[in-house]
Coordinates of C-alpha atoms and ligand atoms in Angstrom, one line a residue:
X1 CA 2.5 -23.5 9.4
X2 CA 4.3 -20.9 11.5
X3 CA 7.1 -19.1 9.8
X4 CA 10.5 -19.1 11.4
X5 CA 11.6 -16.1 13.4
X6 CA 14.8 -14.6 12.0
X7 CA 17.0 -16.6 14.4
X8 CA 15.0 -19.8 14.1
X9 CA 14.3 -22.4 11.4
X10 CA 11.1 -23.9 10.2
X11 CA 11.0 -27.3 8.6
X12 CA 14.7 -27.2 8.2
X13 CA 16.0 -30.1 6.3
X14 CA 19.2 -29.8 8.3
X15 CA 20.7 -27.2 10.7
X16 CA 21.5 -23.8 9.3
X17 CA 25.1 -23.5 8.1
X18 CA 27.4 -21.3 10.0
X19 CA 29.7 -21.1 7.1
X20 CA 30.8 -17.7 5.9
X21 CA 30.5 -16.9 2.3
X22 CA 32.9 -14.4 0.8
X23 CA 33.4 -11.6 3.4
X24 CA 29.8 -11.7 4.4
X25 CA 28.3 -14.3 6.8
X26 CA 24.7 -15.1 6.7
X27 CA 22.8 -13.5 9.6
X28 CA 22.9 -16.8 11.7
X29 CA 26.6 -16.9 11.6
X30 CA 26.9 -13.8 13.9
X31 CA 27.9 -15.0 17.3
X32 CA 26.6 -13.5 20.5
X33 CA 29.2 -11.2 21.8
X34 CA 29.8 -11.4 25.6
X35 CA 26.4 -13.1 25.9
X36 CA 24.7 -10.1 24.4
X37 CA 21.5 -10.8 22.4
X38 CA 22.2 -7.8 20.2
X39 CA 23.8 -8.3 16.9
X40 CA 24.8 -5.4 14.7
X41 CA 23.5 -5.5 11.2
X42 CA 25.7 -7.2 8.6
X43 CA 25.5 -5.3 5.3
X44 CA 24.0 -7.3 2.6
X45 CA 25.4 -7.1 -0.9
X46 CA 23.2 -9.1 -3.1
X47 CA 24.5 -10.6 -6.4
X48 CA 22.8 -9.6 -9.6
X49 CA 20.8 -12.4 -11.2
X50 CA 19.1 -13.0 -14.5
X51 CA 15.9 -15.0 -15.0
X52 CA 12.1 -15.0 -15.1
X53 CA 11.6 -13.5 -11.7
X54 CA 14.1 -10.8 -12.2
X55 CA 12.4 -9.9 -15.5
X56 CA 9.0 -9.8 -13.8
X57 CA 10.4 -7.6 -11.1
X58 CA 12.0 -5.2 -13.6
X59 CA 8.7 -5.0 -15.5
X60 CA 6.7 -4.3 -12.3
X61 CA 9.3 -1.8 -11.1
X62 CA 9.0 0.2 -14.3
X63 CA 5.2 0.0 -14.3
X64 CA 4.7 1.0 -10.6
X65 CA 7.3 3.8 -10.7
X66 CA 6.0 5.0 -14.0
X67 CA 2.4 5.2 -12.6
X68 CA 3.6 6.9 -9.5
X69 CA 5.7 9.6 -11.3
X70 CA 3.4 10.2 -14.3
X71 CA -0.2 10.1 -12.8
X72 CA -0.1 13.7 -11.5
X73 CA 0.4 15.0 -15.0
X74 CA -2.6 13.2 -16.5
X75 CA -5.2 15.8 -17.4
X76 CA -9.0 15.4 -17.0
X77 CA -11.5 18.0 -18.2
X78 CA -14.2 18.5 -15.5
X79 CA -15.5 21.8 -16.8
X80 CA -14.9 25.5 -16.1
X81 CA -13.6 26.4 -12.6
X82 CA -12.9 22.7 -11.8
X83 CA -9.4 21.2 -11.4
X84 CA -8.2 19.5 -14.6
X85 CA -5.9 16.9 -12.9
X86 CA -7.1 13.3 -13.2
X87 CA -6.0 12.3 -9.7
X88 CA -6.0 15.0 -7.1
X89 CA -6.4 15.2 -3.4
X90 CA -7.7 18.8 -3.0
X91 CA -7.3 19.4 0.7
X92 CA -8.4 23.1 0.5
X93 CA -11.8 22.2 -0.9
X94 CA -12.0 18.8 0.7
X95 CA -12.3 16.8 -2.5
X96 CA -10.7 13.7 -3.8
X97 CA -10.8 13.5 -7.6
X98 CA -10.1 10.2 -9.4
X99 CA -10.9 10.7 -13.1
X100 CA -14.7 11.1 -13.2
X101 CA -15.2 10.1 -9.6
X102 CA -15.3 12.9 -7.0
X103 CA -15.4 12.1 -3.3
X104 CA -16.4 14.5 -0.6
X105 CA -15.5 14.3 3.1
X106 CA -18.9 12.8 3.7
X107 CA -17.9 9.9 1.4
X108 CA -15.2 8.7 3.8
X109 CA -17.1 5.4 3.9
X110 CA -15.8 4.7 0.4
X111 CA -12.2 5.1 1.6
X112 CA -12.9 2.8 4.5
X113 CA -14.4 0.3 2.1
X114 CA -11.4 0.6 -0.2
X115 CA -9.0 -0.1 2.8
X116 CA -11.1 -3.2 3.8
X117 CA -11.0 -4.3 0.2
X118 CA -7.2 -3.8 0.0
X119 CA -6.7 -5.9 3.2
X120 CA -8.9 -8.7 1.8
X121 CA -7.1 -8.7 -1.5
X122 CA -3.8 -9.0 0.5
X123 CA -5.3 -11.9 2.5
X124 CA -6.4 -13.6 -0.7
X125 CA -3.0 -13.1 -2.4
X126 CA -1.3 -14.5 0.7
X127 CA -3.6 -17.5 0.8
X128 CA -2.9 -18.3 -2.8
X129 CA 0.7 -17.4 -3.3
X130 CA 2.3 -16.0 -0.2
X131 CA 3.9 -12.6 -0.1
X132 CA 3.4 -11.5 -3.7
X133 CA 2.8 -8.0 -2.4
X134 CA 6.1 -7.9 -0.5
X135 CA 8.2 -9.5 -3.3
X136 CA 7.0 -7.5 -6.2
X137 CA 4.7 -4.5 -5.4
X138 CA 5.5 -3.1 -2.0
X139 CA 7.0 0.4 -2.3
X140 CA 9.8 -0.6 0.1
X141 CA 10.7 -3.5 -2.3
X142 CA 10.4 -1.4 -5.4
X143 CA 12.5 1.6 -4.2
X144 CA 15.1 -0.7 -2.6
X145 CA 15.4 -2.6 -5.9
X146 CA 15.9 0.7 -7.7
X147 CA 18.5 1.9 -5.2
X148 CA 20.3 -1.4 -5.5
X149 CA 20.3 -1.1 -9.3
X150 CA 22.0 2.3 -8.9
X151 CA 24.5 0.9 -6.5
X152 CA 25.3 -1.9 -8.9
X153 CA 25.6 0.5 -11.8
X154 CA 28.0 2.8 -9.9
X155 CA 30.0 0.4 -7.7
X156 CA 29.7 -2.8 -9.6
X157 CA 28.3 -6.2 -8.7
X158 CA 28.6 -7.9 -5.3
X159 CA 32.3 -8.9 -5.6
X160 CA 33.3 -5.3 -6.5
X161 CA 31.2 -3.8 -3.8
X162 CA 32.6 -6.1 -1.2
X163 CA 36.1 -5.1 -2.3
X164 CA 35.2 -1.5 -2.2
X165 CA 33.7 -1.9 1.3
X166 CA 36.9 -3.4 2.5
X167 CA 39.2 -1.0 0.7
X168 CA 40.7 2.0 2.5
X169 CA 39.4 5.4 1.6
X170 CA 40.9 6.6 -1.7
X171 CA 39.9 9.2 -4.3
X172 CA 38.2 6.5 -6.4
X173 CA 36.2 5.2 -3.4
X174 CA 35.2 8.8 -2.4
X175 CA 34.2 9.5 -6.0
X176 CA 32.1 6.3 -6.4
X177 CA 30.4 6.8 -3.0
X178 CA 29.6 10.4 -3.7
X179 CA 28.1 9.6 -7.1
X180 CA 26.0 6.8 -5.6
X181 CA 24.6 8.9 -2.8
X182 CA 24.0 11.8 -5.1
X183 CA 21.9 9.6 -7.4
X184 CA 20.1 8.1 -4.5
X185 CA 19.3 11.6 -3.1
X186 CA 18.2 12.7 -6.6
X187 CA 15.7 9.8 -6.8
X188 CA 14.6 10.4 -3.2
X189 CA 14.0 14.0 -4.0
X190 CA 12.1 13.2 -7.2
X191 CA 10.0 10.7 -5.1
X192 CA 9.1 13.4 -2.6
X193 CA 8.5 15.9 -5.4
X194 CA 6.1 13.6 -7.2
X195 CA 4.2 13.0 -3.9
X196 CA 3.2 16.6 -3.4
X197 CA 2.0 16.8 -7.0
X198 CA -1.0 14.7 -5.9
X199 CA -2.1 17.5 -3.7
X200 CA -2.2 20.5 -6.1
X201 CA -2.3 21.1 -9.8
X202 CA 1.0 19.5 -10.9
X203 CA 2.2 21.8 -13.7
X204 CA 1.4 24.9 -11.5
X205 CA 3.1 23.5 -8.5
X206 CA 6.2 22.5 -10.5
X207 CA 6.5 26.1 -11.6
X208 CA 6.0 27.4 -8.1
X209 CA 8.6 24.9 -6.7
X210 CA 11.1 26.0 -9.4
X211 CA 10.6 29.7 -8.6
X212 CA 10.5 29.2 -4.8
X213 CA 6.9 30.4 -4.6
X214 CA 5.3 27.1 -3.5
X215 CA 3.7 26.9 0.0
X216 CA 6.1 26.0 2.8
X217 CA 4.2 22.8 3.4
X218 CA 5.2 21.5 -0.1
X219 CA 8.9 22.1 0.7
X220 CA 8.6 20.4 4.1
X221 CA 6.8 17.4 2.6
X222 CA 9.4 17.0 -0.1
X223 CA 12.3 17.3 2.4
X224 CA 10.6 14.7 4.7
X225 CA 10.0 12.2 1.8
X226 CA 13.5 12.7 0.4
X227 CA 14.9 11.9 3.8
X228 CA 12.7 8.9 4.4
X229 CA 13.2 7.4 0.9
X230 CA 16.9 7.9 1.1
X231 CA 17.1 6.3 4.5
X232 CA 14.6 3.4 4.0
X233 CA 15.6 2.4 0.5
X234 CA 19.2 3.3 0.5
X235 CA 20.3 2.3 4.0
X236 CA 17.7 0.3 5.9
X237 CA 16.5 -1.9 3.1
X238 CA 15.7 -5.4 4.3
X239 CA 15.6 -4.2 7.9
X240 CA 12.3 -2.4 7.2
X241 CA 10.7 -5.7 6.1
X242 CA 12.3 -7.8 8.9
X243 CA 11.9 -5.5 11.9
X244 CA 9.6 -2.5 11.1
X245 CA 6.8 -3.8 9.0
X246 CA 3.9 -5.7 10.7
X247 CA 2.9 -7.6 7.6
X248 CA 5.4 -10.5 8.0
X249 CA 3.9 -11.2 11.5
X250 CA 0.3 -10.9 10.3
X251 CA 1.1 -13.0 7.2
X252 CA 2.7 -15.7 9.3
X253 CA -0.5 -16.0 11.3
X254 CA -2.6 -16.1 8.1
X255 CA -0.7 -18.6 6.0
X256 CA -1.2 -22.3 5.9
X257 CA 0.5 -25.4 4.4
X258 CA -1.5 -25.0 1.1
X259 CA -0.3 -21.5 0.3
X260 CA 2.3 -21.4 -2.5
X261 CA 5.6 -19.9 -1.4
X262 CA 9.1 -19.9 -2.7
X263 CA 10.5 -23.1 -1.2
X264 CA 13.6 -25.2 -1.5
X265 CA 12.7 -28.7 -2.7
X266 CA 14.9 -30.5 -0.1
X267 CA 13.7 -34.0 -1.2
X268 CA 15.5 -33.3 -4.5
X269 CA 18.3 -31.2 -3.2
X270 CA 19.5 -33.2 -0.2
X271 CA 22.0 -34.5 0.6
X272 CA 23.8 -31.4 -0.8
X273 CA 27.3 -32.1 -2.1
X274 CA 29.5 -30.7 -4.7
X275 CA 29.0 -31.7 -8.4
X276 CA 32.1 -33.8 -8.3
X277 CA 31.2 -35.5 -5.1
X278 CA 27.7 -36.1 -6.4
X279 CA 29.1 -37.9 -9.5
X280 CA 31.3 -40.1 -7.3
X281 CA 28.5 -40.9 -4.9
X282 CA 26.0 -41.6 -7.6
X283 CA 28.6 -43.9 -9.4
X284 CA 28.9 -45.8 -6.1
X285 CA 25.1 -46.1 -5.8
X286 CA 25.0 -43.6 -3.0
X287 CA 22.4 -40.9 -2.7
X288 CA 23.3 -37.4 -3.8
X289 CA 21.1 -34.4 -4.0
X290 CA 20.9 -31.8 -6.7
X291 CA 22.0 -28.9 -4.5
X292 CA 25.7 -28.3 -5.0
X293 CA 26.0 -26.0 -2.0
X294 CA 27.2 -23.2 -4.2
X295 CA 25.4 -20.5 -2.1
X296 CA 24.3 -18.7 -5.3
X297 CA 20.8 -18.6 -3.9
X298 CA 22.1 -17.0 -0.7
X299 CA 24.2 -14.4 -2.3
X300 CA 21.4 -13.4 -4.6
X301 CA 19.0 -12.9 -1.7
X302 CA 18.3 -9.2 -0.9
X303 CA 17.2 -10.3 2.6
X304 CA 20.5 -12.2 3.2
X305 CA 18.9 -15.5 4.1
X306 CA 19.3 -19.1 3.1
X307 CA 16.1 -20.4 1.6
X308 CA 17.3 -23.9 2.2
X309 CA 16.7 -23.4 5.9
X310 CA 13.0 -23.5 5.2
X311 CA 10.3 -20.8 5.0
X312 CA 11.4 -17.8 7.0
X313 CA 9.8 -14.6 8.2
X314 CA 12.6 -12.5 6.6
X315 CA 11.9 -14.0 3.1
X316 CA 10.0 -11.4 1.0
X317 CA 9.3 -14.1 -1.7
X318 CA 11.0 -12.1 -4.4
X319 CA 12.0 -15.2 -6.4
X320 CA 15.6 -14.0 -7.0
X321 CA 17.0 -17.2 -5.4
X322 CA 14.9 -19.2 -7.9
X323 CA 16.6 -17.4 -10.8
X324 CA 20.1 -17.9 -9.2
X325 CA 19.5 -21.6 -8.6
X326 CA 18.0 -22.1 -12.1
X327 CA 21.1 -20.6 -13.6
X328 CA 23.3 -23.0 -11.6
X329 CA 21.1 -26.0 -12.6
X330 CA 21.3 -25.0 -16.2
X331 CA 25.1 -24.9 -16.1
X332 CA 25.1 -28.3 -14.5
X333 CA 22.7 -29.7 -17.0
X334 CA 20.1 -30.5 -14.3
X335 CA 16.4 -29.5 -14.5
X336 CA 15.4 -26.1 -13.2
X337 CA 13.1 -25.7 -10.1
X338 CA 15.2 -26.9 -7.2
X339 CA 13.9 -23.7 -5.6
X340 CA 10.5 -22.6 -6.8
X341 CA 6.9 -21.9 -5.9
X342 CA 5.5 -24.8 -4.0
X343 CA 3.4 -25.6 -1.0
X344 CA 4.5 -26.9 2.4
X345 CA 1.9 -29.7 2.1
X346 CA 3.3 -30.7 -1.3
X347 CA 6.9 -30.6 0.0
X348 CA 6.0 -32.9 2.9
X349 CA 4.0 -35.2 0.6
X350 CA 7.0 -35.5 -1.8
X351 CA 9.4 -36.1 1.1
X352 CA 7.1 -39.0 2.2
X353 CA 7.3 -40.4 -1.3
X354 CA 3.7 -39.5 -2.1
X355 CA 2.1 -37.6 -4.9
X356 CA 1.5 -33.9 -5.5
X357 CA -1.0 -32.0 -3.3
X358 CA -2.4 -28.8 -4.4
X359 CA -5.4 -27.0 -2.9
X360 CA -5.7 -23.5 -4.3
X361 CA -9.5 -23.7 -4.0
X362 CA -10.1 -24.2 -0.3
X363 CA -12.4 -22.6 2.3
X364 CA -10.2 -19.6 3.1
X365 CA -9.5 -18.7 -0.6
X366 CA -13.2 -19.1 -1.4
X367 CA -14.2 -16.9 1.6
X368 CA -11.7 -14.2 0.8
X369 CA -12.7 -14.2 -2.9
X370 CA -16.4 -14.0 -2.0
X371 CA -15.7 -11.1 0.4
X372 CA -13.7 -9.3 -2.2
X373 CA -16.3 -9.8 -4.9
X374 CA -19.2 -8.9 -2.5
X375 CA -17.7 -5.8 -1.0
X376 CA -16.2 -4.7 -4.3
X377 CA -19.6 -5.2 -6.0
X378 CA -21.4 -3.4 -3.3
X379 CA -19.0 -0.4 -3.4
X380 CA -19.4 -0.2 -7.2
X381 CA -23.1 -0.3 -7.0
X382 CA -23.3 2.3 -4.3
X383 CA -20.8 4.5 -6.2
X384 CA -22.9 4.3 -9.3
X385 CA -26.2 5.0 -7.6
X386 CA -25.0 7.6 -5.0
X387 CA -26.8 10.9 -4.6
X388 CA -25.3 14.1 -5.9
X389 CA -27.0 16.2 -3.4
X390 CA -26.7 16.3 0.4
X391 CA -28.4 17.7 3.5
X392 CA -27.3 18.0 7.1
X393 CA -29.3 19.6 9.9
X394 CA -28.1 21.0 13.3
X395 CA -30.7 21.9 15.9
X396 CA -30.1 25.2 17.8
X397 CA -28.6 24.3 21.2
X398 CA -30.0 27.3 23.0
X399 CA -32.8 28.1 23.1
X400 CA -34.2 24.6 22.2
X401 CA -37.6 26.2 21.4
X402 CA -39.3 29.6 21.6
X403 CA -43.0 30.0 22.5
X404 CA -44.3 33.0 20.6
X405 CA -47.0 35.4 21.8
X406 CA -49.7 33.8 19.5
X407 CA -49.0 30.4 21.1
X408 CA -47.0 28.9 18.2
X409 CA -43.7 27.2 18.9
X410 CA -40.6 27.9 17.0
X411 CA -37.4 25.8 16.6
X412 CA -34.3 27.0 14.9
X413 CA -31.9 24.9 12.8
X414 CA -28.7 25.3 10.8
X415 CA -29.2 23.5 7.5
X416 CA -26.3 22.7 5.1
X417 CA -27.1 21.8 1.6
X418 CA -24.6 20.3 -0.8
X419 CA -24.5 20.2 -4.6
X420 CA -22.1 17.7 -6.0
X421 CA -23.0 18.5 -9.6
X422 CA -21.5 21.1 -11.9
X423 CA -23.7 24.2 -12.2
X424 CA -25.9 26.0 -9.7
X425 CA -29.0 24.0 -8.5
X426 CA -32.2 25.2 -6.7
X427 CA -33.7 23.0 -3.9
X428 CA -37.1 23.1 -2.4
X429 CA -37.0 22.5 1.4
X430 CA -39.9 21.0 3.4
X431 CA -40.4 19.2 6.7
X432 CA -42.3 16.0 7.4
X433 CA -43.6 14.6 10.7
X434 CA -45.2 17.8 12.1
X435 CA -48.7 18.5 10.8
X436 CA -49.3 22.2 9.9
X437 CA -45.7 23.1 10.3
X438 CA -44.4 26.2 8.5
X439 CA -40.8 26.6 7.3
X440 CA -39.0 29.9 7.0
X441 CA -35.5 30.4 5.7
X442 CA -33.7 33.5 7.0
X443 CA -32.8 35.6 3.9
X444 CA -34.3 33.1 1.4
X445 CA -37.2 31.2 0.1
X446 CA -37.8 27.6 1.4
X447 CA -39.1 26.7 -2.1
X448 CA -36.1 28.0 -3.9
X449 CA -32.7 27.6 -2.2
X450 CA -29.8 28.2 -4.5
X451 CA -26.6 26.1 -4.0
X452 CA -23.5 27.0 -6.1
X453 CA -21.9 24.5 -8.4
X454 CA -20.0 21.7 -6.7
X455 CA -20.3 23.4 -3.3
X456 CA -22.2 23.5 0.0
X457 CA -24.4 26.3 1.2
X458 CA -25.6 27.0 4.8
X459 CA -29.0 28.4 5.7
X460 CA -30.7 29.3 8.9
X461 CA -34.1 27.7 9.0
X462 CA -37.0 28.3 11.4
X463 CA -39.8 25.8 11.8
X464 CA -43.1 26.9 13.4
X465 CA -45.7 24.6 14.9
X466 CA -49.1 26.3 14.8
X467 CA -50.8 27.5 18.0
X468 CA -52.7 24.8 19.8
X469 CA -51.5 22.1 17.3
X470 CA -47.9 21.9 18.5
X471 CA -46.5 18.8 20.2
X472 CA -46.1 18.7 24.0
X473 CA -42.7 17.0 23.8
X474 CA -39.9 16.4 21.4
X475 CA -41.0 14.8 18.2
X476 CA -39.0 13.4 15.3
X477 CA -38.8 15.8 12.3
X478 CA -37.6 14.9 8.8
X479 CA -36.1 17.6 6.5
X480 CA -36.5 16.9 2.8
X481 CA -34.9 18.7 -0.1
X482 CA -35.9 18.2 -3.7
X483 CA -34.4 19.3 -7.0
X484 CA -37.2 19.8 -9.5
X485 CA -34.8 19.8 -12.4
X486 CA -33.4 16.3 -11.8
X487 CA -36.0 14.8 -9.5
X488 CA -33.4 14.0 -6.9
X489 CA -34.3 14.2 -3.2
X490 CA -32.4 13.9 0.1
X491 CA -33.6 13.6 3.7
X492 CA -32.2 14.2 7.1
X493 CA -33.7 13.5 10.5
X494 CA -33.8 15.7 13.5
X495 CA -36.4 16.6 16.1
X496 CA -38.8 19.4 17.0
X497 CA -38.6 20.4 20.7
X498 CA -41.6 21.7 22.6
X499 CA -42.3 22.6 26.2
Ligands
SF4_1 S1 15.0 -16.3 0.1 FE1 14.6 -16.1 -2.1 S2 12.5 -15.4 -2.3 FE2 13.2 -15.1 -0.1 S3 13.9 -13.0 -0.1 FE3 15.7 -14.3 -0.4 S4 15.8 -14.3 -2.7 FE4 13.8 -13.6 -2.2
SF4_2 S1 21.7 -22.0 -5.7 FE1 20.7 -24.0 -5.8 S2 22.4 -25.4 -5.9 FE2 23.3 -23.5 -5.2 S3 23.2 -23.6 -3.0 FE3 21.3 -22.6 -3.7 S4 19.9 -24.4 -3.8 FE4 21.9 -25.3 -3.8

């Protein structure tokens, strides 16, 4: 089922209201000015709510921010000369450390695999329960929630903030605004500061930053992230989700009528009338819905939309309208769940007076789950069994070969050996595929090539085909290294050129 564009409705039980609530109109209430299709943003001042979803969001906010700010300070002993930071992207040495896992630039396939896995998990989450990522875990949502909490703490809840917005500038307004923006900037700066700590030893970098001895790149990165966090979470907020992020569009194309989403149960809520009118209508045997048109769900919404208009692209599925409505229902003595997680298929079925329909297990969820399990399993297996040595070979470009005075043919190569273990290792180098070939290493012994701990070493290698036995054209050649101490081997293919 396609999601509604911001200015459209999907499966709307009735046309969108154009009623203004308080001093803020919903987005649809903004008229076209002089025929212009451009509408300036109406600032959204969401009302604080209490309830299950709010508690889940607070818990996830604390957990995700806690992880983000604390992880750079977790220590992990890797031995002498090695970084002791558990999670570190060491750009200087080209290493990514994640606890006991260490990835080299050659291991970029794992990063690609991880990205594919992340996309598939997102698809699976979306197929099961809509935009869980957007509503609870996306950094934009988490930081916006935090900035909103600060705003609420300093300026008060929705009513006080609307009053403050409308009030003329005074000392009190200046003081409140200054305090709010100062705290926002502090959080934004802390966010940028934590980010750079993932790229260097955190305690050392903190000291360098404090004494103005950190590399200029660190200050530039902190400034950039401070500015973007302040702008995106403090000022742009829901606009990032609605206009900048591609996921709502992709998600709209991926969802179907069996995916659980936050929905308004219109079969129960309509026709919406005030509680008093509902009592009168019911006494007269007339139908009256449970929705009392109080707009609590709309004022609680950080995206500024009315969930009763149906599933919309702007909805980040945060569940705060559920909490708002459940609170109203509790006050009225009516059952909770007028808004809640439901499927479009179920909603339609109920509206038609039929039973509940739920298809969590269906081809697309099975396919996504199988792909996640398959790719995840394969990545774990390949990580557990990966080689800790490496070999790459580069043939000389010029000359391709040299014919020596005794008739033998010589080819030159640059060979790079890598040792991904701690402690120096000694490799024996040999070639396969060229009978009688002799290998010489400039400045070293082919049978004993030392490679320092957790590093790479380059060697210049010459391969000789004996006189009369050499090939008459290019033939494939395999280079092989072996570590006698561990029994590990590695191979690389190249070619031997001949006249
Ligand atoms: S409509 Fe409800 S679930 Fe959607 S963004 Fe607004 S409050 Fe969150
Ligand atoms: S909070 Fe519930 S009762 Fe109030 S307008 Fe929204 S859906 Fe209707």
